[in-house]
Tab-separated table of C-alpha atoms (C1' of nucleotides) in Angstrom:
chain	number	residue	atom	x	y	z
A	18	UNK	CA	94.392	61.772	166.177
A	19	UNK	CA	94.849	61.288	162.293
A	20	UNK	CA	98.037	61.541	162.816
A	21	UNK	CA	99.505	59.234	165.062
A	22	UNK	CA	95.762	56.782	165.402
A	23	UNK	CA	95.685	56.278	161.672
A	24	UNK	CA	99.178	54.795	161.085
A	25	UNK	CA	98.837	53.758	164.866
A	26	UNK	CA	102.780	53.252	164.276
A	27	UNK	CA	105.125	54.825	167.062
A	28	UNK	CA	108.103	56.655	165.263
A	29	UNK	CA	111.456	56.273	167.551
A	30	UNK	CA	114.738	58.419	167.340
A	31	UNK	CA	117.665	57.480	168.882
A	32	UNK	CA	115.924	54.622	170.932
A	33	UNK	CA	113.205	57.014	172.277
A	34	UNK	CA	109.866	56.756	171.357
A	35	UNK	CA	107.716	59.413	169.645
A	36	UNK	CA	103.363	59.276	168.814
A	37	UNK	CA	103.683	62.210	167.005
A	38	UNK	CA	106.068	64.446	164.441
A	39	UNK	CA	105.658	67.093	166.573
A	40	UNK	CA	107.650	65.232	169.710
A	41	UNK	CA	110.169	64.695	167.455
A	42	UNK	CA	110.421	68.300	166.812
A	43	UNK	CA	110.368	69.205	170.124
A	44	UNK	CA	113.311	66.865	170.750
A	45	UNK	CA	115.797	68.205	168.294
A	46	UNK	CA	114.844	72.346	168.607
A	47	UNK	CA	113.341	72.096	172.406
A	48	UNK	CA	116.505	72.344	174.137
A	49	UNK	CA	117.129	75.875	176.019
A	50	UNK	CA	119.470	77.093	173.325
A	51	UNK	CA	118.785	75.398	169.893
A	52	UNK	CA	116.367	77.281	168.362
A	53	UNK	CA	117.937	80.314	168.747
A	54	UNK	CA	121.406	79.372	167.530
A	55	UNK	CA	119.596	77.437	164.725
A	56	UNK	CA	117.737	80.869	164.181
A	57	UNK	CA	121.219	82.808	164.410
A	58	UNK	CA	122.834	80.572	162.303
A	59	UNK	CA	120.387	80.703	158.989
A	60	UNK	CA	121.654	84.256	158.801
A	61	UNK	CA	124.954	83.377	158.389
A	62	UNK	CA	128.064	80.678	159.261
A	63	UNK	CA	129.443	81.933	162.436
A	64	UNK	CA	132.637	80.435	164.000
A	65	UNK	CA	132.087	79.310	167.388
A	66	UNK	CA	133.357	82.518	169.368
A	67	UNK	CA	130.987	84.545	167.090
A	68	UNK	CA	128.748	82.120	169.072
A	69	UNK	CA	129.844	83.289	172.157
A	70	UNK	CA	129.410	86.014	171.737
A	71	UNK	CA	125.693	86.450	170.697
A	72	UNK	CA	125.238	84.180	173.368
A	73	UNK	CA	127.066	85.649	175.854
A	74	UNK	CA	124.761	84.483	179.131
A	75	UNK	CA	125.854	80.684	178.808
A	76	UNK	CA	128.725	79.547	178.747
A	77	UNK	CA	130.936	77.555	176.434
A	78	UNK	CA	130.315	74.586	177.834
A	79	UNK	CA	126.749	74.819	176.946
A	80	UNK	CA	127.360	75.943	173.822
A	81	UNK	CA	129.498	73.182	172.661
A	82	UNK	CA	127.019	70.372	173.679
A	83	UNK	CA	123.998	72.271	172.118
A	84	UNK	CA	125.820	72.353	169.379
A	85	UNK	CA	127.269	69.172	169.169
A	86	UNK	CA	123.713	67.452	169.229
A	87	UNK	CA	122.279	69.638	166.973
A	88	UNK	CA	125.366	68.283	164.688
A	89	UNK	CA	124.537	64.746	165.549
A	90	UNK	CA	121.233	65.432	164.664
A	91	UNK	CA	122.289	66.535	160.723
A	92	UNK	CA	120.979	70.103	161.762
A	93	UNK	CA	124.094	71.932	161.704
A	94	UNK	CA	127.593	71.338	159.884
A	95	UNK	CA	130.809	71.916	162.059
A	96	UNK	CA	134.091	72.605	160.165
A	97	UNK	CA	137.259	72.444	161.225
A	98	UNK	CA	140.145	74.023	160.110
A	99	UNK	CA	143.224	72.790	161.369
A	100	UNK	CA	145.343	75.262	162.689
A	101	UNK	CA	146.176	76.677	165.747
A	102	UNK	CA	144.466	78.669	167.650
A	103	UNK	CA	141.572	76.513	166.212
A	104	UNK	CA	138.977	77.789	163.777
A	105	UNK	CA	135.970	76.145	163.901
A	106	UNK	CA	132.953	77.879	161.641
A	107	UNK	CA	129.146	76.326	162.023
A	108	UNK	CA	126.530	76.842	159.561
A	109	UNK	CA	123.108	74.933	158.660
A	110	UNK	CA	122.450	71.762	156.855
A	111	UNK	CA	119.860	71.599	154.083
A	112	UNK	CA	117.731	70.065	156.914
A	113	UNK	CA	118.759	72.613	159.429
A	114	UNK	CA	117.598	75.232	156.944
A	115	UNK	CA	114.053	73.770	156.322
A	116	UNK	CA	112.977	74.441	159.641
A	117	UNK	CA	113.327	77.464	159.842
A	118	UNK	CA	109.859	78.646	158.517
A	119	UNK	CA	108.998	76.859	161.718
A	120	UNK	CA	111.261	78.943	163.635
A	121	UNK	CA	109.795	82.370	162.018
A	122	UNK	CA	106.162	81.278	162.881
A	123	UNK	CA	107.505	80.829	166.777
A	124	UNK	CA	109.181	84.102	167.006
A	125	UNK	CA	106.304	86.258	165.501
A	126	UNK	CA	103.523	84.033	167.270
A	127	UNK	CA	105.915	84.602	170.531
A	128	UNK	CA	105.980	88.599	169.989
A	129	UNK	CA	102.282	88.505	169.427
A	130	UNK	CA	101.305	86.468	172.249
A	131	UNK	CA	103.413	88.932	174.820
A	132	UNK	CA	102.022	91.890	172.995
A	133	UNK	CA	98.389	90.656	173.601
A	134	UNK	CA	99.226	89.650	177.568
A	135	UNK	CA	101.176	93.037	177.762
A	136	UNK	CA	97.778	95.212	176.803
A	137	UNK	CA	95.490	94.236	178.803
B	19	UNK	CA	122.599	90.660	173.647
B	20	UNK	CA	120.977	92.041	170.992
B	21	UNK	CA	118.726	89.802	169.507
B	22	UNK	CA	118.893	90.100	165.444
B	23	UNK	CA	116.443	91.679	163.564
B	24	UNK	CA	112.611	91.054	165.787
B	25	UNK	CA	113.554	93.016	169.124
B	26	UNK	CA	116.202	94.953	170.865
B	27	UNK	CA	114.721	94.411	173.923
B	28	UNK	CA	114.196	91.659	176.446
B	29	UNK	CA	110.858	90.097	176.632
B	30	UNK	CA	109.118	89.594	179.927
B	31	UNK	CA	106.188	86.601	180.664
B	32	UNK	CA	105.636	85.762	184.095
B	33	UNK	CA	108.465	87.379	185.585
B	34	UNK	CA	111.188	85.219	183.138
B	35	UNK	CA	112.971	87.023	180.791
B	36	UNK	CA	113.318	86.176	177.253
B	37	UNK	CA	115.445	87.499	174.563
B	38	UNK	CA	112.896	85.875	171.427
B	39	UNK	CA	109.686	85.526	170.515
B	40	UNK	CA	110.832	81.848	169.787
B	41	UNK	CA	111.795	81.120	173.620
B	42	UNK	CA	107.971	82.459	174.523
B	43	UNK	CA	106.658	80.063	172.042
B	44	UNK	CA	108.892	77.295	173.542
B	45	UNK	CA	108.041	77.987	177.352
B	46	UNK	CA	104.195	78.189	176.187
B	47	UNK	CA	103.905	75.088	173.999
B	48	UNK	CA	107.258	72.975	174.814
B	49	UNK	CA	106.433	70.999	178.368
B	50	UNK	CA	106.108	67.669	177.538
B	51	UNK	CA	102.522	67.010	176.830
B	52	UNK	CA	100.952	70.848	175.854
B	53	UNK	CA	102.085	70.434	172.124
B	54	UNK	CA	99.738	67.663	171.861
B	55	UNK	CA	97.331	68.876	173.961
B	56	UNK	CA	96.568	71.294	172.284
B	57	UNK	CA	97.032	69.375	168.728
B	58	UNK	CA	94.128	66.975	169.833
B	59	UNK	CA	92.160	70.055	171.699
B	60	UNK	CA	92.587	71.561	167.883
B	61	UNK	CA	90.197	68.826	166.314
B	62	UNK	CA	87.980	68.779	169.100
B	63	UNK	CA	86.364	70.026	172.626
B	64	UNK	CA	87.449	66.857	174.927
B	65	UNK	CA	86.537	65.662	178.332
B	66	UNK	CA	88.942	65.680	180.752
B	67	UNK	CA	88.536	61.626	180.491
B	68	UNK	CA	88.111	62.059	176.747
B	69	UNK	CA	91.793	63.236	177.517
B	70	UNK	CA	92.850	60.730	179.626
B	71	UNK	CA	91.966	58.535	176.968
B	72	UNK	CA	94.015	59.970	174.655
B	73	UNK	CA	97.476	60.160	176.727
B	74	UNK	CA	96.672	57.014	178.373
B	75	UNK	CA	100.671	57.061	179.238
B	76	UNK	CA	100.386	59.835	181.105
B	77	UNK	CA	98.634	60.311	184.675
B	78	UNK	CA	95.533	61.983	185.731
B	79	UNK	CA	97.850	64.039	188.159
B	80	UNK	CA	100.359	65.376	184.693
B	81	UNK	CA	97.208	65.715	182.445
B	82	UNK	CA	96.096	68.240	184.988
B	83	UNK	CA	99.178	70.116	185.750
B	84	UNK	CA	99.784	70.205	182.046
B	85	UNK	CA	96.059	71.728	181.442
B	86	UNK	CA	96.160	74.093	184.154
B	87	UNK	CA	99.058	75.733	182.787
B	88	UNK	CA	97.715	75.988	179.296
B	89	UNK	CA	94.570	77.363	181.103
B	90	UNK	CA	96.661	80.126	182.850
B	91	UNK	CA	98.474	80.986	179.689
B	92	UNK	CA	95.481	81.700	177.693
B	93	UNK	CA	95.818	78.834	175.677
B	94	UNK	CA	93.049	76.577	176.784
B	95	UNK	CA	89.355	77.296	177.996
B	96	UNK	CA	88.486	75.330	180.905
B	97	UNK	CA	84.287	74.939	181.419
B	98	UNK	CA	83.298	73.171	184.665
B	99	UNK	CA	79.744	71.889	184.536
B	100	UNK	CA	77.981	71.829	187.816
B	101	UNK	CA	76.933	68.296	188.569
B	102	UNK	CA	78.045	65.527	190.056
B	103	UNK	CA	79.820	63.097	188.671
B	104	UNK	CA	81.737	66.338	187.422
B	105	UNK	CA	82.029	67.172	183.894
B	106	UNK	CA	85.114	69.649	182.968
B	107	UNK	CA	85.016	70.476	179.073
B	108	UNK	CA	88.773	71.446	177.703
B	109	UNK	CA	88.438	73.836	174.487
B	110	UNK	CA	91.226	76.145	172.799
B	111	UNK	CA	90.783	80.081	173.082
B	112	UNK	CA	91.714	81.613	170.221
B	113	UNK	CA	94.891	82.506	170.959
B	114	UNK	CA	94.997	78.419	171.465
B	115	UNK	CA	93.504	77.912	167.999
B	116	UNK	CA	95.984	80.643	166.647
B	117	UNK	CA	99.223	78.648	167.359
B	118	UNK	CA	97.926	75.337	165.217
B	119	UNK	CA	99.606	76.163	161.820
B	120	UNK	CA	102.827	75.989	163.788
B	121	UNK	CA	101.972	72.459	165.498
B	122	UNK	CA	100.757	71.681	162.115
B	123	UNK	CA	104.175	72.457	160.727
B	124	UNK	CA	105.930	70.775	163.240
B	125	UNK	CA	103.878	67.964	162.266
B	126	UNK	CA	105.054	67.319	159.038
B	127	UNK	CA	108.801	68.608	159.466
B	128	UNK	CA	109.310	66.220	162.224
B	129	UNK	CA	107.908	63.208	160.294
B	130	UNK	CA	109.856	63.841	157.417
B	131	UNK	CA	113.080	64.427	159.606
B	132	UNK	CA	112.219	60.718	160.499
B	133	UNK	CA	111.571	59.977	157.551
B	134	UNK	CA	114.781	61.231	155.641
B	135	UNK	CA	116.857	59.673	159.016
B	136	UNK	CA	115.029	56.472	158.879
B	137	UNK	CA	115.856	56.066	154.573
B	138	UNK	CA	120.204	56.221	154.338
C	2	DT	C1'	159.384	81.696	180.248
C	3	DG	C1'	155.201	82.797	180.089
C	4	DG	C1'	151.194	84.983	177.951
C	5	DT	C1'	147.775	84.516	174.482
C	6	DA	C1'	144.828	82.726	170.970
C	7	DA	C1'	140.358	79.537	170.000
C	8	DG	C1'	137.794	75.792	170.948
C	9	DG	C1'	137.252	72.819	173.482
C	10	DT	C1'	136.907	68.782	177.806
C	11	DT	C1'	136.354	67.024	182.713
C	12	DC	C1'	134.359	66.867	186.979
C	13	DC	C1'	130.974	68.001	190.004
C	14	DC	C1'	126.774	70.189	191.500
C	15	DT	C1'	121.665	71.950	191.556
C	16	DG	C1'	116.836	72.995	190.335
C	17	DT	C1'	112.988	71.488	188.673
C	18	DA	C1'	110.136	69.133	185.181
C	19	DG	C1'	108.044	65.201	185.443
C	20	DG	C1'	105.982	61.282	187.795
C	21	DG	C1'	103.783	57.600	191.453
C	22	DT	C1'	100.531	56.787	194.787
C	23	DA	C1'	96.944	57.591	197.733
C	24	DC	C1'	93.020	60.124	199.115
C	25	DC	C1'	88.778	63.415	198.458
C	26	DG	C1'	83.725	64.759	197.447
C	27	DT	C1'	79.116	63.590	196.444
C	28	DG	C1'	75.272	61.843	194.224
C	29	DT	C1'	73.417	57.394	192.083
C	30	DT	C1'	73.122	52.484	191.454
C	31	DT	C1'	73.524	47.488	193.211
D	29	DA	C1'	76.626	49.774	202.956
D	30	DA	C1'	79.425	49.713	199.315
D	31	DA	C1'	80.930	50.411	194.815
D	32	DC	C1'	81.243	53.573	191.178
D	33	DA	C1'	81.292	57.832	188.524
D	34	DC	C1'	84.698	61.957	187.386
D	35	DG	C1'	87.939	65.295	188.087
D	36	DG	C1'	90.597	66.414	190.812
D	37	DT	C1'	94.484	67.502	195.152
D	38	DA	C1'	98.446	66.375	198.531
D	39	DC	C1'	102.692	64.580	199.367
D	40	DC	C1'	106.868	62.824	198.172
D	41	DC	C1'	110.491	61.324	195.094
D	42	DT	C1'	113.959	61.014	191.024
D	43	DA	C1'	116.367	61.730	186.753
D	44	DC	C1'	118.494	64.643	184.095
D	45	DA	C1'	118.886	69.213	181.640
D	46	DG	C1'	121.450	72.811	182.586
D	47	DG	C1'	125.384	75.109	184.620
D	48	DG	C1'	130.165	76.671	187.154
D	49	DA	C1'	134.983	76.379	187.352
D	50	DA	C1'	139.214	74.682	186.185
D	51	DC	C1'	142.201	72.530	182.967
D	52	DC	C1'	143.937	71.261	178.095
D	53	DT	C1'	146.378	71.834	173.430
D	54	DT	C1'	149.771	73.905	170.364
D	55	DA	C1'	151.883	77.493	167.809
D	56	DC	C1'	153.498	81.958	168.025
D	57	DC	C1'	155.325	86.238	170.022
D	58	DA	C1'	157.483	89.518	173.394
DNA sequence: TGGTAAGGTTCCCTGTAGGGTACCGTGTTT
DNA sequence: AAACACGGTACCCTACAGGGAACCTTACCA
C-alpha cells in the first residue's frame, strides 16, 4: 500500500508491468533454477560444466537459458574464452551480488519453516 | 547433489522434494499474487473484499485459490464470521508475519534494480 | 577416420499455473 | 418478487515455463 498507492506509478521491465519491487524480484530470481545458481555462484566463478554438475537433475538446455536471462538481466557475467573445446566461466555482477542477503534470508527462513511443519 | 554449506539432505514439503531452503521459500511465497498478499496482509487484517479491492486485476476465483493456499501453508489465518452476508477476515500467522523482512527486502532491491536499469 | 572435449542450439512436446464465466446460498431491503 | 450483499465453487480453457533428445562446432589425438 505505501508502496505502490503512494507513487501510484506502475514500474515496467522489459515491457511487462510491475505494482510492486517485489514482482520485479520475483521475475528475475523466481524462475525454477535462478536462485540457486545465483546462490552457487556468489561462492565462486564456476565454468558452465562446474554448473552441470551441481546441477546435475536438469539438463543443459535449461541451464543455458537460465543462465542466459539471468545475463540479460545484468545478474551474472558470462566469459568466454576462445578456444576449443570452449571455456566459458560465469560469476556475479555487482548487482547479482547484492541480492544475495535476500537469498540467505530465503534459505534459512525455508529450513525453518520445514523444521517447524516437520515437528509437529 | 549436495547442496553447499545449509543441508546435505533433500528437503521434503508436501510430498515435493527440495534441495534448499531457498526453493521452500520460493514454492511458499512465489505464485503470482502470495508475495503481495501477504505484503498488504502485513499492514493490515483485510476483508476478503477489502482484498478484492486491492488486486482489482485479479479475480475473485485467483484471490481465493491464492488465499487458500497461503491458508494451508500456515501462512495466513482465515476467520469466517457466521452471518449472512458472510464476512471472512484474512490475517498473517506468525510464521506469515515472520517472512516480511524478506518481502521487505525484496521491496527495495527490486526497485532499485529498476531503478539502476531505468538510469544508463 | 573417428572419438572426444565443452558449450552450446534446434525442434518438439507436456503439465500446470493462471484465468474467464457462470452459478450458489441466504438474509435484508426496495 | 426481485435485487443486492459477500464469499465463495464448478467447469472449462490457454499460454508458456520447463523439459527431452538429437545435432553442431572445431581442434586435437590415437
Amino acid at each position: 500500500m505505501q508502496q505502490s498507492q503512494s507513487t501510484a506509478e506502475v514500474m515496467t521491465l522489459r515491457d511487462k508491468e510491475y505494482k510492486c519491487g517485489i514482482d520485479v524480484t520475483l521475475a528475475l530470481v523466481g524462475g525454477k533454477w535462478k536462485a540457486s545458481i545465483l546462490w552457487h555462484l556468489a561462492q565462486d566463478t564456476m565454468r558452465f560444466s562446474d554448473l552441470q554438475r551441481q546441477f546435475a537433475d536438469t539438463t543443459r538446455k535449461m541451464l543455458t537459458q537460465q543462465l542466459r536471462e539471468l545475463e540479460g538481466d545484468g545478474l551474472v557475467h558470462r566469459k568466454v574464452y576462445p578456444q576449443v573445446p570452449p571455456k566459458v566461466e560465469y560469476s556475479l555482477t555487482e548487482q547479482g551480488k547484492s541480492i544475495f542477503p535476500i537469498l540467505e534470508m530465503m534459505c534459512d527462513w525455508g529450513s525453518n519453516y520445514l523444521k517447524a511443519a516437520n515437528t509437529p
